[in-house]
XYZ file of N, CA, C and O in Angstrom:
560
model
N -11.476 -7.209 21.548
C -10.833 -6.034 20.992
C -9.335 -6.267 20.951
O -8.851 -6.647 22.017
N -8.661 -6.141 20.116
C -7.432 -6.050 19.641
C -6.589 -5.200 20.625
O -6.976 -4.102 21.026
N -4.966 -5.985 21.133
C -4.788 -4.426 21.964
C -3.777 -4.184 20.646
O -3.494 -4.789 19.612
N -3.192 -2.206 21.701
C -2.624 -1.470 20.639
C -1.305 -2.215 20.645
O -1.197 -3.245 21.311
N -0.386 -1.780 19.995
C 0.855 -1.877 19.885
C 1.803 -0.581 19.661
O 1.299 0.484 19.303
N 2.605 -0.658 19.790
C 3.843 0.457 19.459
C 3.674 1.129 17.939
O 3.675 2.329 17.665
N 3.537 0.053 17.081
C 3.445 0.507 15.853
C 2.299 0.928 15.781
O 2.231 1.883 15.007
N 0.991 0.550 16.413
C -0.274 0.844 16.016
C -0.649 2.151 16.445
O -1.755 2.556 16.088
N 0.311 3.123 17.379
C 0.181 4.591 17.380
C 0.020 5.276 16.499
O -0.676 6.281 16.647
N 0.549 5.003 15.392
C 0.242 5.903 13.731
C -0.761 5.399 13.205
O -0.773 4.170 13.264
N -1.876 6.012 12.557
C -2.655 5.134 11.755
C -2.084 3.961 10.924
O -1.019 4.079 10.318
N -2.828 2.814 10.912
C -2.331 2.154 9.615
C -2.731 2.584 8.251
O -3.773 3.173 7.962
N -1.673 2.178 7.358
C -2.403 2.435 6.030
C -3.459 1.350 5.899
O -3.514 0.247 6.445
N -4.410 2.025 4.910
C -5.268 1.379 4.839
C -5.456 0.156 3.376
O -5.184 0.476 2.219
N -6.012 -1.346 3.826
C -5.803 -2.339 2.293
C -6.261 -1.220 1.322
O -6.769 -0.117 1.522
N -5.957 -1.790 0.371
C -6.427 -0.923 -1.408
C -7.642 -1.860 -2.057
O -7.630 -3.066 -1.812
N -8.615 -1.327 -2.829
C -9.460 -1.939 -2.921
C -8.501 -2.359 -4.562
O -7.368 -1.979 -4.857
N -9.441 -3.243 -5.385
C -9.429 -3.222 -6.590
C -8.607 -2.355 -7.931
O -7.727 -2.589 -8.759
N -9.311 -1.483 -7.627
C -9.313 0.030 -8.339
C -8.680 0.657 -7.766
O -7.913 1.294 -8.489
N -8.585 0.823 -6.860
C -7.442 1.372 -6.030
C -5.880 1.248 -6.249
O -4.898 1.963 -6.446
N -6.196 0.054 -6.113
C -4.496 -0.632 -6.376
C -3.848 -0.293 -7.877
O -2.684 -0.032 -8.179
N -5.011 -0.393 -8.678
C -5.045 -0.401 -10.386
C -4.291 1.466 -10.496
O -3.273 1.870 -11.058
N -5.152 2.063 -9.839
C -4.911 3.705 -9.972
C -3.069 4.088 -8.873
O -2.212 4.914 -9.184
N -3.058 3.405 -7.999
C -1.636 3.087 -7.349
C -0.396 2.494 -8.022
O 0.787 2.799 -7.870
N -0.776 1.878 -8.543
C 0.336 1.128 -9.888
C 0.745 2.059 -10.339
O 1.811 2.557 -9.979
N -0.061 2.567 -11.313
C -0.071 3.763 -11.677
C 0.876 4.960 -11.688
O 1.713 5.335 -12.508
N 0.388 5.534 -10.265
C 0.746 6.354 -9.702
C 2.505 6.368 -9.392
O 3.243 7.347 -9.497
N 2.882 4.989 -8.991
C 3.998 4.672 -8.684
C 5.338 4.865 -9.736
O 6.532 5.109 -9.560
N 4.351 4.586 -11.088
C 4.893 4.164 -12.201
C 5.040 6.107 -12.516
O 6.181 6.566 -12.481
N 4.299 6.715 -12.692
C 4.280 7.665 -13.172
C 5.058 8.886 -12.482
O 5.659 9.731 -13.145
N 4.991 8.892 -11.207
C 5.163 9.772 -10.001
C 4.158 10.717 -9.744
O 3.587 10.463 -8.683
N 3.673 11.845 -10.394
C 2.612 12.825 -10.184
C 1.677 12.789 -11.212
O 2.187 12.931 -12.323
N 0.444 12.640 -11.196
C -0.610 12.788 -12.355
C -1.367 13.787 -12.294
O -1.326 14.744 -11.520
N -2.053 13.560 -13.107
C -3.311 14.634 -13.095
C -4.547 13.132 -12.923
O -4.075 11.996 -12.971
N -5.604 13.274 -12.790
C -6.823 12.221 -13.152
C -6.529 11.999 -14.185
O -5.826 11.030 -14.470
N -7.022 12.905 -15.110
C -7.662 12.701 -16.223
C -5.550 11.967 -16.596
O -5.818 11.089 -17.416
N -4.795 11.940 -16.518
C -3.583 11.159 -17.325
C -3.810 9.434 -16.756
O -3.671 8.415 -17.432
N -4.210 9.555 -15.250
C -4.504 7.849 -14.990
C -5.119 7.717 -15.656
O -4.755 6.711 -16.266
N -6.484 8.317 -16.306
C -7.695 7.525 -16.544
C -7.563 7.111 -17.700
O -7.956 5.992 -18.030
N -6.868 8.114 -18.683
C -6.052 7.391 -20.256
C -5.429 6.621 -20.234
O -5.679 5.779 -21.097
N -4.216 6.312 -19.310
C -3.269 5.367 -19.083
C -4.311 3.958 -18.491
O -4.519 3.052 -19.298
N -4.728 3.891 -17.515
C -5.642 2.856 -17.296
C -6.854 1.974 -18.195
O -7.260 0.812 -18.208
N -7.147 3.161 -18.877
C -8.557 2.731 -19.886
C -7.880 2.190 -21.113
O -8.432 1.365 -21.841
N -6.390 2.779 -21.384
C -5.586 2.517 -23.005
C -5.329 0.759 -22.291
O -4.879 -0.046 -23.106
N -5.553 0.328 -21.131
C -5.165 -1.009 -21.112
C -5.659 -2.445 -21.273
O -5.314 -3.579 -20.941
N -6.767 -1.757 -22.037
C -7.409 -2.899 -22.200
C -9.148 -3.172 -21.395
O -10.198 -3.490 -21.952
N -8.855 -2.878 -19.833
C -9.902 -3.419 -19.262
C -10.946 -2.580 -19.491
O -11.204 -1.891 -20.478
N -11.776 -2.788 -17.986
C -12.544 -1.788 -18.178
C -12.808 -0.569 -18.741
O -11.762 0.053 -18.553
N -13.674 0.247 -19.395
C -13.339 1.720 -19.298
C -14.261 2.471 -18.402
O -15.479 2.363 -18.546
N -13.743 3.216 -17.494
C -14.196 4.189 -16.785
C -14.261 5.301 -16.629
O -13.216 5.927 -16.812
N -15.348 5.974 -16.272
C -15.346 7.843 -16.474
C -14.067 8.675 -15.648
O -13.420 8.130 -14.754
N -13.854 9.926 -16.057
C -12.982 10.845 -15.265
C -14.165 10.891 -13.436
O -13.757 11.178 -12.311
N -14.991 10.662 -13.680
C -15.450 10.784 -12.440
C -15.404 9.602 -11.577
O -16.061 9.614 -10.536
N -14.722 8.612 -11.886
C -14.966 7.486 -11.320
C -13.307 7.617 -10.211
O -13.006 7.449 -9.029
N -12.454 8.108 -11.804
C -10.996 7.951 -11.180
C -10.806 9.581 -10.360
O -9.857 9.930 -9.658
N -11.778 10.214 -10.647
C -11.736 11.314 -9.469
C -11.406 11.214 -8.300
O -10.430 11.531 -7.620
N -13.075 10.359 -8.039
C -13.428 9.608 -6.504
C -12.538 9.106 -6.027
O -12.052 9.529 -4.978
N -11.884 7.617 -6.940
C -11.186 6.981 -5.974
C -9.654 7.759 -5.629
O -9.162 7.450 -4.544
N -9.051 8.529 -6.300
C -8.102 9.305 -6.582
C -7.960 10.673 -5.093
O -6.933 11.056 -4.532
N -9.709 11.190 -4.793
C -10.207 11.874 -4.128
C -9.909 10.643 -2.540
O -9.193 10.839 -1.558
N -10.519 9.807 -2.776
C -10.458 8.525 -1.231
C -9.372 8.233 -1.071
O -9.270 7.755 0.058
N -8.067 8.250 -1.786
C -7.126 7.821 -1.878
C -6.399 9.473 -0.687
O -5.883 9.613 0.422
N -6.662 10.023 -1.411
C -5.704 11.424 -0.322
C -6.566 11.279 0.601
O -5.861 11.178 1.604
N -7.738 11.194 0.958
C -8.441 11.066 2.266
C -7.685 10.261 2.902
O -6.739 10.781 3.494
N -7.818 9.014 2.975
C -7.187 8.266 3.394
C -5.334 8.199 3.544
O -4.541 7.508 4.182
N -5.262 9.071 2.792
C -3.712 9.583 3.496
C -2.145 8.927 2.630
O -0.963 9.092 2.932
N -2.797 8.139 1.456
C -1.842 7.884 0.378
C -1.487 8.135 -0.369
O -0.512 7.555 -0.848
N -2.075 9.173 -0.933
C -1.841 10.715 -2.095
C -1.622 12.021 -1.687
O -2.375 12.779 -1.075
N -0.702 12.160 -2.027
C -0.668 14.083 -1.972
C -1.446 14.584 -3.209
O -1.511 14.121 -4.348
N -1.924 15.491 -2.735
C -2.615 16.331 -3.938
C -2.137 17.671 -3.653
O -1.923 18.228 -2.577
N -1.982 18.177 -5.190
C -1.720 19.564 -5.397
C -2.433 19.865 -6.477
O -2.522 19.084 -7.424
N -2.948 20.895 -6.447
C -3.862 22.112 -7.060
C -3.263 23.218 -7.945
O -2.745 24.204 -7.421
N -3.338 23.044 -9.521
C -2.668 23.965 -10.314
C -3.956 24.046 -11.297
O -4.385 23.096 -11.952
N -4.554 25.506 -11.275
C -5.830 26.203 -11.529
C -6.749 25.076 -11.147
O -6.893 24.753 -9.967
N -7.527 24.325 -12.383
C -8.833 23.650 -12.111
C -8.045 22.105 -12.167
O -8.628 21.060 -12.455
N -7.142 22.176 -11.953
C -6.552 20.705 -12.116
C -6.161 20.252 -10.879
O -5.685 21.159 -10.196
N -6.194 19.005 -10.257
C -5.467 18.272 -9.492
C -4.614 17.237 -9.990
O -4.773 16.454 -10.927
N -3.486 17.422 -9.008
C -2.295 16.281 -9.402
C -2.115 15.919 -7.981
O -2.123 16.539 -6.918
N -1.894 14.269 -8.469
C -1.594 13.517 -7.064
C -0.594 12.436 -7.333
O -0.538 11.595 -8.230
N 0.187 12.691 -6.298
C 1.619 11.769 -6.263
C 1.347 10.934 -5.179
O 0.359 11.366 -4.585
N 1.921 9.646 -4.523
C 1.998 8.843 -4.041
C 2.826 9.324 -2.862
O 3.875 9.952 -3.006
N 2.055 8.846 -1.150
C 3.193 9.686 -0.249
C 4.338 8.847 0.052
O 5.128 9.216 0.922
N 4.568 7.416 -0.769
C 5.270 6.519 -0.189
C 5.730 5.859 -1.219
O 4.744 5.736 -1.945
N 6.722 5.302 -1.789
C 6.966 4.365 -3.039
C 6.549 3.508 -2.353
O 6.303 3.505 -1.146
N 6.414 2.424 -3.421
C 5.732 1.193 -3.582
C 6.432 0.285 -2.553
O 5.702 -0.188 -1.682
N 7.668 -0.009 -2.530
C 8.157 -0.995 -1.271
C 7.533 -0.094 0.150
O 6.603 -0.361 0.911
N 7.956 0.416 0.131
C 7.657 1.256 1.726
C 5.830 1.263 1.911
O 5.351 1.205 3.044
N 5.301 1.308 1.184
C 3.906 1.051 1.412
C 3.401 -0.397 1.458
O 2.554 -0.729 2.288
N 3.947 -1.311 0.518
C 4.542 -2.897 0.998
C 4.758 -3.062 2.021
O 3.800 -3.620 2.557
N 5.791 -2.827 2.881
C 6.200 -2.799 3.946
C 5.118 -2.428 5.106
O 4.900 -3.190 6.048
N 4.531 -1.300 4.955
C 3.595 -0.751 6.128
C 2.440 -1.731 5.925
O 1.852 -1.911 6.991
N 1.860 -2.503 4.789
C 0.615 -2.901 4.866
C 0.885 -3.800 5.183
O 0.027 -4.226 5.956
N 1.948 -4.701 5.000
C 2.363 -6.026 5.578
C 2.349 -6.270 6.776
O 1.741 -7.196 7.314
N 3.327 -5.084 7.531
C 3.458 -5.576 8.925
C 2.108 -5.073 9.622
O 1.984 -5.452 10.787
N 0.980 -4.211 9.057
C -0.141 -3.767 9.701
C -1.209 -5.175 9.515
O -2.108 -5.440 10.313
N -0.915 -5.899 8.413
C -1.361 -7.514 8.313
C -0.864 -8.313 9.584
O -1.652 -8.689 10.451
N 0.382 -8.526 9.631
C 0.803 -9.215 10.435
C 0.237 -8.955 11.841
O -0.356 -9.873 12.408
N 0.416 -7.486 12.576
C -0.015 -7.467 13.536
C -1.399 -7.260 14.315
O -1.834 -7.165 15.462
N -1.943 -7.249 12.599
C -3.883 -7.641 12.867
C -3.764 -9.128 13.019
O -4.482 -9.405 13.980
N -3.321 -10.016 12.639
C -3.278 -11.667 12.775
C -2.666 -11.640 14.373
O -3.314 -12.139 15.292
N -1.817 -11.227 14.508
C -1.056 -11.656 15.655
C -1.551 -10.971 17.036
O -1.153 -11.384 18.126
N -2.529 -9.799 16.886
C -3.178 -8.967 17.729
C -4.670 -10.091 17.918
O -5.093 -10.279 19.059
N -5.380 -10.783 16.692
C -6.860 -11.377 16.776
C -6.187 -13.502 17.180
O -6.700 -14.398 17.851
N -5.141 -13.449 16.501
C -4.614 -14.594 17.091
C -3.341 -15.465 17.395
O -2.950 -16.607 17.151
N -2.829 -14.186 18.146
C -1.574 -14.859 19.194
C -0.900 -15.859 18.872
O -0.922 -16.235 17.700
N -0.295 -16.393 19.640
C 0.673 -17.374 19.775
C -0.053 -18.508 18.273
O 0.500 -19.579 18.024
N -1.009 -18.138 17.638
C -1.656 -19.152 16.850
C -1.116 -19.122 15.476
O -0.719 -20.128 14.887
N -1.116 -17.871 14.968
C -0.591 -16.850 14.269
C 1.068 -17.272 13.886
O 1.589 -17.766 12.886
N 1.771 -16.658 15.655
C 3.104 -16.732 15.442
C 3.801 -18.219 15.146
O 4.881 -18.310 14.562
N 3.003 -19.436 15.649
C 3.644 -20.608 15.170
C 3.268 -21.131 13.701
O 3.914 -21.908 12.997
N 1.841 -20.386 13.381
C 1.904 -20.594 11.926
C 3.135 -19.924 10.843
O 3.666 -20.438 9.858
N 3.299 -18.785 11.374
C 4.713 -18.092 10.655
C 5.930 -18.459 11.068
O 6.811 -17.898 10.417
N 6.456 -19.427 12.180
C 7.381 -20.273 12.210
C 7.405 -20.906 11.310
O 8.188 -20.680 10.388
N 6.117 -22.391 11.308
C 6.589 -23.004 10.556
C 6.869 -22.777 8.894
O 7.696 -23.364 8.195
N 5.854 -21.679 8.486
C 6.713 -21.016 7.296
C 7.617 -20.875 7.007
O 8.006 -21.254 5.902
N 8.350 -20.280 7.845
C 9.949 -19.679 8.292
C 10.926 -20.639 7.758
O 11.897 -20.431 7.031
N 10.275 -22.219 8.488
C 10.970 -23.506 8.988
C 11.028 -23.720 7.103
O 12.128 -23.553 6.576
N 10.069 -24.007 6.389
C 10.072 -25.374 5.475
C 10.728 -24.072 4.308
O 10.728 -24.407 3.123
N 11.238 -22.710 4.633
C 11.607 -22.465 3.168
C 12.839 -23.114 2.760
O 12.949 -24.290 3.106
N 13.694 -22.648 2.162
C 14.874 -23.256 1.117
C 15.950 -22.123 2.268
O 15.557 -21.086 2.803
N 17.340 -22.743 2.380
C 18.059 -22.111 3.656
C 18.460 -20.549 2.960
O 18.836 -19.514 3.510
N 18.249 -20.817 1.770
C 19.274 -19.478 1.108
C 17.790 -18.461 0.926
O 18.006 -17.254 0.818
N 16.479 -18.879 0.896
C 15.456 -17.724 1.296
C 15.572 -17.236 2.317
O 15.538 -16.018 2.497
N 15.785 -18.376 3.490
C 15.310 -17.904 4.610
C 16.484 -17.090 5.254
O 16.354 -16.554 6.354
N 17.508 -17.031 4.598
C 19.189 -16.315 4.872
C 18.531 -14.688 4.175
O 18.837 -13.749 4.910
N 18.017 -14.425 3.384
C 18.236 -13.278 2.564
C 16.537 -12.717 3.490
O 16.168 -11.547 3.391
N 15.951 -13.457 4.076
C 14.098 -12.689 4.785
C 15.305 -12.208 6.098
O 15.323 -11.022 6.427
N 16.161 -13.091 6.707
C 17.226 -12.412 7.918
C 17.341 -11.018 7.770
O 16.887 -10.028 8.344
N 18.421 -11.352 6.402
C 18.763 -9.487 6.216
C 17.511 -9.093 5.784
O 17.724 -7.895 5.967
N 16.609 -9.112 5.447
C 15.324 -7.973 5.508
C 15.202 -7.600 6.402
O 15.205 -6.371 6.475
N 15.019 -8.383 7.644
C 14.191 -8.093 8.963
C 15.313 -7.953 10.161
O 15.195 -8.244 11.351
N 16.446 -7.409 9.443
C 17.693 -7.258 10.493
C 17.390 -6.052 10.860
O 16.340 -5.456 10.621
N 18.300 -5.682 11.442
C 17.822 -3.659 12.410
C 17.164 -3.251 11.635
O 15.960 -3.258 11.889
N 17.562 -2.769 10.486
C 17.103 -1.260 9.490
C 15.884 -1.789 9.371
O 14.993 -1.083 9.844
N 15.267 -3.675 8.482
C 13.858 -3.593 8.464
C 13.065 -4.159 9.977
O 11.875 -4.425 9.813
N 13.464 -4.309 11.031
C 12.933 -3.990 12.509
C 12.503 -2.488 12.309
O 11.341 -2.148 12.534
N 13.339 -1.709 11.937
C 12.869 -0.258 12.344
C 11.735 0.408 11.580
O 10.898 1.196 12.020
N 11.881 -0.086 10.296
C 10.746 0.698 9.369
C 9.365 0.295 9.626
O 8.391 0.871 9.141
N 9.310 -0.814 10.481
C 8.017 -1.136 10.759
C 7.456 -1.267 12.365
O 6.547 -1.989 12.777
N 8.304 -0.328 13.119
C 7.954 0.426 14.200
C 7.523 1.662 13.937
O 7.188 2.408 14.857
């Protein structure tokens, strides 16, 4: 069993499936929808086409799970995103990282050394300032 961590007091967000991610794009891009506006915007793109009941559901799992706000205007729902897109980047990443580093330790952390080690000096200067105070903090 995995132990907890500091950060792991809040739920993590949870990965995005497929469709998920497809209807999140989306969302990001747009700010507040209704379904039925993803499901035009998604289906006008070419791929698949899928019913209003499909992008309900996942739209519906999506606020379950705690990444949509939904609001209710008569028979309609609209759902906005509770996080822009970097900041939800951010949370799924470091909730990656500290599932690797929680299932394998010190195994983990020298594999992301040597990552660290072989980039180019002027990447690995600009991942510094990412992970200086301010991004230490957002992912506590």
């Amino acid at each position: 069993m995995a132990k907890k961590t500091s950060s792991q007091s809040e739920p993590a967000l949870p990965p995005l499936h497929e469709l998920e991610a497809e209807v999140m794009e989306e969302l990001w891009s747009q700010g507040e929808a209704s379904v039925r506006t993803v499901m035009e915007a998604l289906n006008r793109g070419g791929g698949k086409q899928r019913a209003n009941t499909t992008y309900m559901t996942i739209m519906a799992r999506l606020h379950k799970k705690g990444v949509l706000n939904r609001r209710r205007e008569g028979k309609t729902d609209f759902y906005a995103p509770k996080l822009d897109r970097e900041e939800f980047m951010a949370l799924r990443a470091a909730a990656e990282v500290e599932g690797l580093v929680a299932e394998y330790g010190d195994v983990a952390l020298s594999h992301f050394a040597r990552q660290v080690a072989s980039l180019d000096p002027a990447r690995r200067r600009a991942l510094e300032r990412l992970a200086g105070p301010r991004g230490l903090r957002r992912s506590r």
